[in-house]
Amino acid sequence: LSLVVPAGSFLTLLGPSGCGKSTTLSIIAGLERPTSGAVWLGDRNITGDPPNERGMAMVFQNYALYPYQSVFGNLAFGLKLLGRSKAEIATRVRTVAKILDIERLLERKPAELSGGQQQRVALGRALVKQPSVFLLDEPFSNLDAILRARMRTEVKHLHLQLGTTSVFVTHDQEEAMAMSDFIAVMSDGRLEQ
């Protein structure tokens, strides 16, 4: 697989289940090592860098929210690990909550949220880190058709607003066509088109 993602673009990895989309995303994120080759971010080879030093944020299919933390706690968690001040954490969390229209939910726990609200919190947890690259691994697969369509629109608007490079994984052609600047079609672990 050889692929260049232009800075600020929205690229979708599209293909059937098991074709290597999520593995490719995990390699970009640093969660898996490539068997050969290298991963570059701009002019920097990041192949050996740990995930937390890559300047990326990932949104998973299952949201991976901390059930015993409030929405505020979920959004703040990564910033606390980075050693940010309480004031900076509060400012960033409130800014992201406003962008995603979840300000009124900050004190709730994930179990008290709808699927769409949980998805927004997962996106917010990525956004609050101000990453240079967003990685999204089938983030809408657990949502019903109406909510999927709404979240697609919201994520695309968010991308246009922030201009952050985004790599999105899906097997849904309609989703890929609606959201992407570029589409990389994969099959059997290879980039076909």
Tab-separated table of N, CA and C in Angstrom, residues 58-188:
chain	number	residue	atom	x	y	z
A	58	MET	N	-7.981	9.319	17.319
A	58	MET	CA	-8.771	8.284	16.665
A	58	MET	C	-10.146	8.169	17.298
A	59	VAL	N	-11.160	8.014	16.444
A	59	VAL	CA	-12.529	7.755	16.886
A	59	VAL	C	-12.852	6.331	16.465
A	60	PHE	N	-13.174	5.498	17.452
A	60	PHE	CA	-13.399	4.081	17.194
A	60	PHE	C	-14.866	3.789	16.902
A	61	GLN	N	-15.099	2.614	16.337
A	61	GLN	CA	-16.437	2.141	15.992
A	61	GLN	C	-17.336	2.055	17.226
A	62	ASN	N	-16.768	1.635	18.351
A	62	ASN	CA	-17.587	1.422	19.549
A	62	ASN	C	-17.535	2.597	20.531
A	63	TYR	N	-16.995	3.733	20.087
A	63	TYR	CA	-16.887	4.988	20.855
A	63	TYR	C	-15.865	4.926	21.990
A	64	ALA	N	-15.714	3.769	22.664
A	64	ALA	CA	-14.718	3.595	23.728
A	64	ALA	C	-14.774	4.696	24.788
A	65	LEU	N	-15.980	5.026	25.243
A	65	LEU	CA	-16.137	6.022	26.298
A	65	LEU	C	-15.937	5.364	27.659
A	66	TYR	N	-15.443	6.132	28.614
A	66	TYR	CA	-15.249	5.627	29.972
A	66	TYR	C	-16.592	5.714	30.693
A	67	PRO	N	-17.198	4.570	31.060
A	67	PRO	CA	-18.573	4.569	31.575
A	67	PRO	C	-18.759	5.284	32.911
A	68	TYR	N	-17.732	5.338	33.745
A	68	TYR	CA	-17.883	5.936	35.070
A	68	TYR	C	-17.475	7.401	35.105
A	69	GLN	N	-17.042	7.926	33.956
A	69	GLN	CA	-16.682	9.339	33.860
A	69	GLN	C	-17.854	10.107	33.262
A	70	SER	N	-17.997	11.344	33.662
A	70	SER	CA	-18.998	12.214	33.029
A	70	SER	C	-18.531	12.540	31.606
A	71	VAL	N	-19.391	13.195	30.862
A	71	VAL	CA	-18.995	13.656	29.526
A	71	VAL	C	-17.786	14.578	29.657
A	72	PHE	N	-17.823	15.489	30.620
A	72	PHE	CA	-16.681	16.379	30.851
A	72	PHE	C	-15.417	15.555	31.104
A	73	GLY	N	-15.518	14.545	31.969
A	73	GLY	CA	-14.373	13.697	32.288
A	73	GLY	C	-13.848	12.945	31.076
A	74	ASN	N	-14.765	12.457	30.233
A	74	ASN	CA	-14.354	11.775	29.009
A	74	ASN	C	-13.610	12.724	28.073
A	75	LEU	N	-14.136	13.946	27.934
A	75	LEU	CA	-13.492	14.915	27.056
A	75	LEU	C	-12.137	15.369	27.605
A	76	ALA	N	-12.044	15.485	28.915
A	76	ALA	CA	-10.832	16.004	29.553
A	76	ALA	C	-9.732	14.964	29.719
A	77	PHE	N	-10.070	13.688	29.638
A	77	PHE	CA	-9.146	12.611	29.999
A	77	PHE	C	-7.792	12.706	29.284
A	78	GLY	N	-7.813	12.827	27.959
A	78	GLY	CA	-6.558	12.885	27.194
A	78	GLY	C	-5.716	14.097	27.541
A	79	LEU	N	-6.377	15.214	27.825
A	79	LEU	CA	-5.648	16.435	28.174
A	79	LEU	C	-4.994	16.304	29.547
A	80	LYS	N	-5.674	15.603	30.466
A	80	LYS	CA	-5.082	15.357	31.789
A	80	LYS	C	-3.817	14.522	31.652
A	81	LEU	N	-3.874	13.503	30.776
A	81	LEU	CA	-2.697	12.657	30.549
A	81	LEU	C	-1.530	13.457	29.963
A	82	LEU	N	-1.863	14.486	29.188
A	82	LEU	CA	-0.828	15.332	28.601
A	82	LEU	C	-0.312	16.384	29.587
A	83	GLY	N	-0.902	16.415	30.796
A	83	GLY	CA	-0.434	17.333	31.830
A	83	GLY	C	-0.882	18.773	31.638
A	84	ARG	N	-1.980	18.987	30.939
A	84	ARG	CA	-2.490	20.347	30.733
A	84	ARG	C	-3.080	20.895	32.037
A	85	SER	N	-3.091	22.211	32.168
A	85	SER	CA	-3.615	22.848	33.374
A	85	SER	C	-5.130	22.700	33.427
A	86	LYS	N	-5.692	22.804	34.640
A	86	LYS	CA	-7.152	22.710	34.800
A	86	LYS	C	-7.863	23.789	34.000
A	87	ALA	N	-7.293	24.984	33.974
A	87	ALA	CA	-7.908	26.095	33.240
A	87	ALA	C	-7.933	25.799	31.741
A	88	GLU	N	-6.816	25.312	31.201
A	88	GLU	CA	-6.757	24.996	29.775
A	88	GLU	C	-7.729	23.864	29.439
A	89	ILE	N	-7.775	22.847	30.300
A	89	ILE	CA	-8.685	21.716	30.085
A	89	ILE	C	-10.131	22.213	30.048
A	90	ALA	N	-10.503	23.018	31.027
A	90	ALA	CA	-11.881	23.525	31.089
A	90	ALA	C	-12.223	24.344	29.845
A	91	THR	N	-11.295	25.190	29.411
A	91	THR	CA	-11.534	26.023	28.229
A	91	THR	C	-11.704	25.170	26.983
A	92	ARG	N	-10.785	24.227	26.780
A	92	ARG	CA	-10.850	23.380	25.579
A	92	ARG	C	-12.107	22.515	25.570
A	93	VAL	N	-12.433	21.929	26.733
A	93	VAL	CA	-13.622	21.062	26.815
A	93	VAL	C	-14.873	21.867	26.505
A	94	ARG	N	-15.007	23.039	27.079
A	94	ARG	CA	-16.205	23.853	26.846
A	94	ARG	C	-16.286	24.330	25.390
A	95	THR	N	-15.155	24.657	24.792
A	95	THR	CA	-15.132	25.077	23.385
A	95	THR	C	-15.612	23.944	22.474
A	96	VAL	N	-15.077	22.748	22.689
A	96	VAL	CA	-15.456	21.589	21.871
A	96	VAL	C	-16.912	21.208	22.122
A	97	ALA	N	-17.343	21.270	23.387
A	97	ALA	CA	-18.739	20.956	23.710
A	97	ALA	C	-19.688	21.908	22.991
A	98	LYS	N	-19.293	23.172	22.881
A	98	LYS	CA	-20.126	24.146	22.178
A	98	LYS	C	-20.184	23.822	20.683
A	99	ILE	N	-19.034	23.516	20.079
A	99	ILE	CA	-18.984	23.173	18.652
A	99	ILE	C	-19.897	21.986	18.353
A	100	LEU	N	-19.893	20.987	19.242
A	100	LEU	CA	-20.650	19.756	19.012
A	100	LEU	C	-22.054	19.781	19.621
A	101	ASP	N	-22.427	20.909	20.209
A	101	ASP	CA	-23.749	21.077	20.813
A	101	ASP	C	-24.026	20.025	21.900
A	102	ILE	N	-23.041	19.821	22.784
A	102	ILE	CA	-23.221	18.885	23.904
A	102	ILE	C	-22.938	19.569	25.243
A	103	GLU	N	-22.990	20.895	25.259
A	103	GLU	CA	-22.715	21.639	26.495
A	103	GLU	C	-23.624	21.211	27.640
A	104	ARG	N	-24.895	20.988	27.348
A	104	ARG	CA	-25.871	20.637	28.394
A	104	ARG	C	-25.672	19.211	28.916
A	105	LEU	N	-24.802	18.434	28.276
A	105	LEU	CA	-24.596	17.026	28.645
A	105	LEU	C	-23.327	16.795	29.473
A	106	LEU	N	-22.584	17.830	29.772
A	106	LEU	CA	-21.254	17.669	30.378
A	106	LEU	C	-21.240	16.905	31.698
A	107	GLU	N	-22.327	16.943	32.450
A	107	GLU	CA	-22.358	16.257	33.746
A	107	GLU	C	-22.926	14.839	33.650
A	108	ARG	N	-23.457	14.462	32.504
A	108	ARG	CA	-24.057	13.129	32.350
A	108	ARG	C	-23.008	12.046	32.127
A	109	LYS	N	-23.404	10.804	32.423
A	109	LYS	CA	-22.563	9.634	32.163
A	109	LYS	C	-22.941	9.062	30.789
A	110	PRO	N	-22.037	8.331	30.127
A	110	PRO	CA	-22.347	7.774	28.799
A	110	PRO	C	-23.643	6.960	28.739
A	111	ALA	N	-23.963	6.212	29.794
A	111	ALA	CA	-25.182	5.385	29.793
A	111	ALA	C	-26.453	6.228	29.715
A	112	GLU	N	-26.351	7.516	30.050
A	112	GLU	CA	-27.510	8.411	30.019
A	112	GLU	C	-27.658	9.120	28.666
A	113	LEU	N	-26.816	8.763	27.705
A	113	LEU	CA	-26.801	9.442	26.411
A	113	LEU	C	-27.357	8.555	25.310
A	114	SER	N	-27.909	9.196	24.277
A	114	SER	CA	-28.343	8.458	23.087
A	114	SER	C	-27.100	8.073	22.274
A	115	GLY	N	-27.292	7.241	21.265
A	115	GLY	CA	-26.180	6.840	20.397
A	115	GLY	C	-25.524	8.027	19.715
A	116	GLY	N	-26.339	8.952	19.227
A	116	GLY	CA	-25.802	10.142	18.571
A	116	GLY	C	-25.020	11.029	19.524
A	117	GLN	N	-25.519	11.149	20.766
A	117	GLN	CA	-24.806	11.944	21.769
A	117	GLN	C	-23.483	11.283	22.135
A	118	GLN	N	-23.480	9.954	22.274
A	118	GLN	CA	-22.232	9.235	22.556
A	118	GLN	C	-21.231	9.437	21.422
A	119	GLN	N	-21.728	9.420	20.187
A	119	GLN	CA	-20.862	9.642	19.032
A	119	GLN	C	-20.247	11.033	19.082
A	120	ARG	N	-21.039	12.023	19.461
A	120	ARG	CA	-20.516	13.389	19.576
A	120	ARG	C	-19.435	13.472	20.663
A	121	VAL	N	-19.641	12.772	21.764
A	121	VAL	CA	-18.638	12.775	22.834
A	121	VAL	C	-17.344	12.132	22.337
A	122	ALA	N	-17.465	11.026	21.600
A	122	ALA	CA	-16.275	10.367	21.041
A	122	ALA	C	-15.541	11.312	20.081
A	123	LEU	N	-16.281	12.027	19.252
A	123	LEU	CA	-15.669	13.010	18.356
A	123	LEU	C	-15.025	14.142	19.162
A	124	GLY	N	-15.726	14.571	20.209
A	124	GLY	CA	-15.199	15.638	21.054
A	124	GLY	C	-13.906	15.258	21.737
A	125	ARG	N	-13.820	13.999	22.166
A	125	ARG	CA	-12.593	13.533	22.821
A	125	ARG	C	-11.414	13.602	21.862
A	126	ALA	N	-11.670	13.373	20.585
A	126	ALA	CA	-10.611	13.501	19.581
A	126	ALA	C	-10.318	14.976	19.297
A	127	LEU	N	-11.375	15.770	19.144
A	127	LEU	CA	-11.230	17.188	18.805
A	127	LEU	C	-10.477	17.987	19.859
A	128	VAL	N	-10.733	17.684	21.107
A	128	VAL	CA	-10.182	18.475	22.212
A	128	VAL	C	-8.646	18.433	22.222
A	129	LYS	N	-8.074	17.399	21.623
A	129	LYS	CA	-6.606	17.275	21.563
A	129	LYS	C	-5.989	18.159	20.486
A	130	GLN	N	-6.820	18.743	19.627
A	130	GLN	CA	-6.353	19.569	18.512
A	130	GLN	C	-5.304	18.826	17.682
A	131	PRO	N	-5.665	17.656	17.156
A	131	PRO	CA	-4.700	16.838	16.425
A	131	PRO	C	-4.416	17.387	15.027
A	132	SER	N	-3.318	16.928	14.444
A	132	SER	CA	-3.026	17.297	13.056
A	132	SER	C	-3.732	16.344	12.102
A	133	VAL	N	-4.136	15.156	12.599
A	133	VAL	CA	-4.839	14.169	11.778
A	133	VAL	C	-5.939	13.510	12.605
A	134	PHE	N	-7.150	13.431	12.017
A	134	PHE	CA	-8.249	12.664	12.610
A	134	PHE	C	-8.311	11.315	11.919
A	135	LEU	N	-8.440	10.256	12.703
A	135	LEU	CA	-8.616	8.907	12.181
A	135	LEU	C	-9.969	8.408	12.664
A	136	LEU	N	-10.837	8.026	11.734
A	136	LEU	CA	-12.197	7.617	12.093
A	136	LEU	C	-12.459	6.212	11.561
A	137	ASP	N	-12.634	5.253	12.474
A	137	ASP	CA	-12.815	3.852	12.087
A	137	ASP	C	-14.287	3.455	12.170
A	138	GLU	N	-14.991	3.541	11.053
A	138	GLU	CA	-16.415	3.220	10.955
A	138	GLU	C	-17.214	3.779	12.144
A	139	PRO	N	-17.096	5.088	12.396
A	139	PRO	CA	-17.714	5.647	13.605
A	139	PRO	C	-19.232	5.677	13.606
A	140	PHE	N	-19.872	5.444	12.462
A	140	PHE	CA	-21.335	5.528	12.403
A	140	PHE	C	-22.002	4.170	12.328
A	141	SER	N	-21.246	3.105	12.395
A	141	SER	CA	-21.808	1.766	12.144
A	141	SER	C	-22.840	1.336	13.186
A	142	ASN	N	-22.808	1.920	14.384
A	142	ASN	CA	-23.767	1.538	15.431
A	142	ASN	C	-25.009	2.432	15.461
A	143	LEU	N	-25.131	3.313	14.475
A	143	LEU	CA	-26.244	4.253	14.460
A	143	LEU	C	-27.302	3.832	13.441
A	144	ASP	N	-28.560	4.245	13.687
A	144	ASP	CA	-29.611	3.947	12.711
A	144	ASP	C	-29.434	4.844	11.489
A	145	ALA	N	-30.152	4.537	10.408
A	145	ALA	CA	-29.960	5.201	9.113
A	145	ALA	C	-30.129	6.714	9.179
A	146	ILE	N	-31.146	7.189	9.903
A	146	ILE	CA	-31.405	8.627	9.978
A	146	ILE	C	-30.271	9.341	10.719
A	147	LEU	N	-29.855	8.761	11.846
A	147	LEU	CA	-28.779	9.357	12.637
A	147	LEU	C	-27.448	9.285	11.889
A	148	ARG	N	-27.222	8.198	11.158
A	148	ARG	CA	-26.008	8.066	10.340
A	148	ARG	C	-25.904	9.223	9.363
A	149	ALA	N	-26.999	9.490	8.668
A	149	ALA	CA	-27.001	10.561	7.669
A	149	ALA	C	-26.717	11.913	8.328
A	150	ARG	N	-27.322	12.144	9.490
A	150	ARG	CA	-27.106	13.404	10.201
A	150	ARG	C	-25.657	13.545	10.672
A	151	MET	N	-25.102	12.449	11.216
A	151	MET	CA	-23.721	12.490	11.703
A	151	MET	C	-22.724	12.663	10.555
A	152	ARG	N	-23.025	12.075	9.390
A	152	ARG	CA	-22.169	12.280	8.207
A	152	ARG	C	-22.072	13.766	7.890
A	153	THR	N	-23.229	14.415	7.871
A	153	THR	CA	-23.271	15.847	7.571
A	153	THR	C	-22.495	16.629	8.627
A	154	GLU	N	-22.706	16.294	9.888
A	154	GLU	CA	-22.027	17.016	10.974
A	154	GLU	C	-20.512	16.858	10.889
A	155	VAL	N	-20.053	15.633	10.634
A	155	VAL	CA	-18.607	15.388	10.558
A	155	VAL	C	-18.007	16.121	9.364
A	156	LYS	N	-18.707	16.125	8.242
A	156	LYS	CA	-18.199	16.841	7.055
A	156	LYS	C	-18.139	18.342	7.329
A	157	HIS	N	-19.170	18.907	7.967
A	157	HIS	CA	-19.151	20.333	8.319
A	157	HIS	C	-18.005	20.641	9.283
A	158	LEU	N	-17.803	19.750	10.235
A	158	LEU	CA	-16.721	19.917	11.202
A	158	LEU	C	-15.370	19.906	10.493
A	159	HIS	N	-15.212	18.982	9.550
A	159	HIS	CA	-13.970	18.914	8.772
A	159	HIS	C	-13.738	20.212	7.997
A	160	LEU	N	-14.778	20.715	7.350
A	160	LEU	CA	-14.645	21.950	6.579
A	160	LEU	C	-14.325	23.139	7.484
A	161	GLN	N	-14.913	23.135	8.670
A	161	GLN	CA	-14.688	24.217	9.631
A	161	GLN	C	-13.253	24.211	10.162
A	162	LEU	N	-12.729	23.023	10.483
A	162	LEU	CA	-11.420	22.913	11.130
A	162	LEU	C	-10.269	22.743	10.138
A	163	GLY	N	-10.555	22.129	8.982
A	163	GLY	CA	-9.506	21.907	7.978
A	163	GLY	C	-8.464	20.883	8.377
A	164	THR	N	-8.788	20.030	9.338
A	164	THR	CA	-7.847	19.011	9.799
A	164	THR	C	-7.858	17.821	8.839
A	165	THR	N	-6.693	17.313	8.505
A	165	THR	CA	-6.586	16.127	7.664
A	165	THR	C	-7.341	14.989	8.330
A	166	SER	N	-8.178	14.283	7.555
A	166	SER	CA	-9.001	13.212	8.120
A	166	SER	C	-8.887	11.963	7.261
A	167	VAL	N	-8.752	10.812	7.929
A	167	VAL	CA	-8.765	9.512	7.257
A	167	VAL	C	-9.915	8.723	7.865
A	168	PHE	N	-10.852	8.350	7.030
A	168	PHE	CA	-12.125	7.765	7.437
A	168	PHE	C	-12.238	6.370	6.836
A	169	VAL	N	-12.664	5.401	7.635
A	169	VAL	CA	-12.828	4.021	7.168
A	169	VAL	C	-14.307	3.678	7.090
A	170	THR	N	-14.732	3.126	5.947
A	170	THR	CA	-16.110	2.654	5.805
A	170	THR	C	-16.185	1.597	4.703
A	171	HIS	N	-17.254	0.805	4.761
A	171	HIS	CA	-17.553	-0.116	3.655
A	171	HIS	C	-18.751	0.404	2.868
A	172	ASP	N	-19.290	1.558	3.282
A	172	ASP	CA	-20.496	2.132	2.707
A	172	ASP	C	-20.134	3.126	1.599
A	173	GLN	N	-20.438	2.763	0.342
A	173	GLN	CA	-20.077	3.613	-0.794
A	173	GLN	C	-20.775	4.970	-0.747
A	174	GLU	N	-22.038	4.977	-0.348
A	174	GLU	CA	-22.780	6.234	-0.264
A	174	GLU	C	-22.125	7.181	0.738
A	175	GLU	N	-21.728	6.628	1.881
A	175	GLU	CA	-21.056	7.413	2.907
A	175	GLU	C	-19.752	7.998	2.363
A	176	ALA	N	-18.986	7.165	1.670
A	176	ALA	CA	-17.709	7.610	1.102
A	176	ALA	C	-17.917	8.737	0.093
A	177	MET	N	-18.906	8.571	-0.774
A	177	MET	CA	-19.157	9.575	-1.814
A	177	MET	C	-19.645	10.894	-1.200
A	178	ALA	N	-20.436	10.815	-0.144
A	178	ALA	CA	-21.009	12.011	0.473
A	178	ALA	C	-19.977	12.827	1.249
A	179	MET	N	-18.930	12.183	1.756
A	179	MET	CA	-18.045	12.856	2.696
A	179	MET	C	-16.659	13.197	2.172
A	180	SER	N	-16.183	12.496	1.164
A	180	SER	CA	-14.753	12.479	0.852
A	180	SER	C	-14.296	13.486	-0.193
A	181	ASP	N	-13.048	13.929	-0.016
A	181	ASP	CA	-12.335	14.632	-1.081
A	181	ASP	C	-11.668	13.585	-1.983
A	182	PHE	N	-11.188	12.502	-1.351
A	182	PHE	CA	-10.531	11.405	-2.059
A	182	PHE	C	-11.032	10.086	-1.485
A	183	ILE	N	-11.116	9.071	-2.342
A	183	ILE	CA	-11.510	7.735	-1.899
A	183	ILE	C	-10.439	6.753	-2.346
A	184	ALA	N	-9.943	5.950	-1.394
A	184	ALA	CA	-8.982	4.889	-1.700
A	184	ALA	C	-9.735	3.567	-1.602
A	185	VAL	N	-9.921	2.899	-2.743
A	185	VAL	CA	-10.658	1.651	-2.780
A	185	VAL	C	-9.694	0.504	-2.509
A	186	MET	N	-10.015	-0.302	-1.490
A	186	MET	CA	-9.125	-1.394	-1.080
A	186	MET	C	-9.798	-2.749	-1.297
A	187	SER	N	-8.954	-3.749	-1.542
A	187	SER	CA	-9.409	-5.127	-1.681
A	187	SER	C	-8.247	-6.037	-1.341
A	188	ASP	N	-8.488	-7.023	-0.483
A	188	ASP	CA	-7.453	-8.003	-0.111
A	188	ASP	C	-6.134	-7.367	0.304
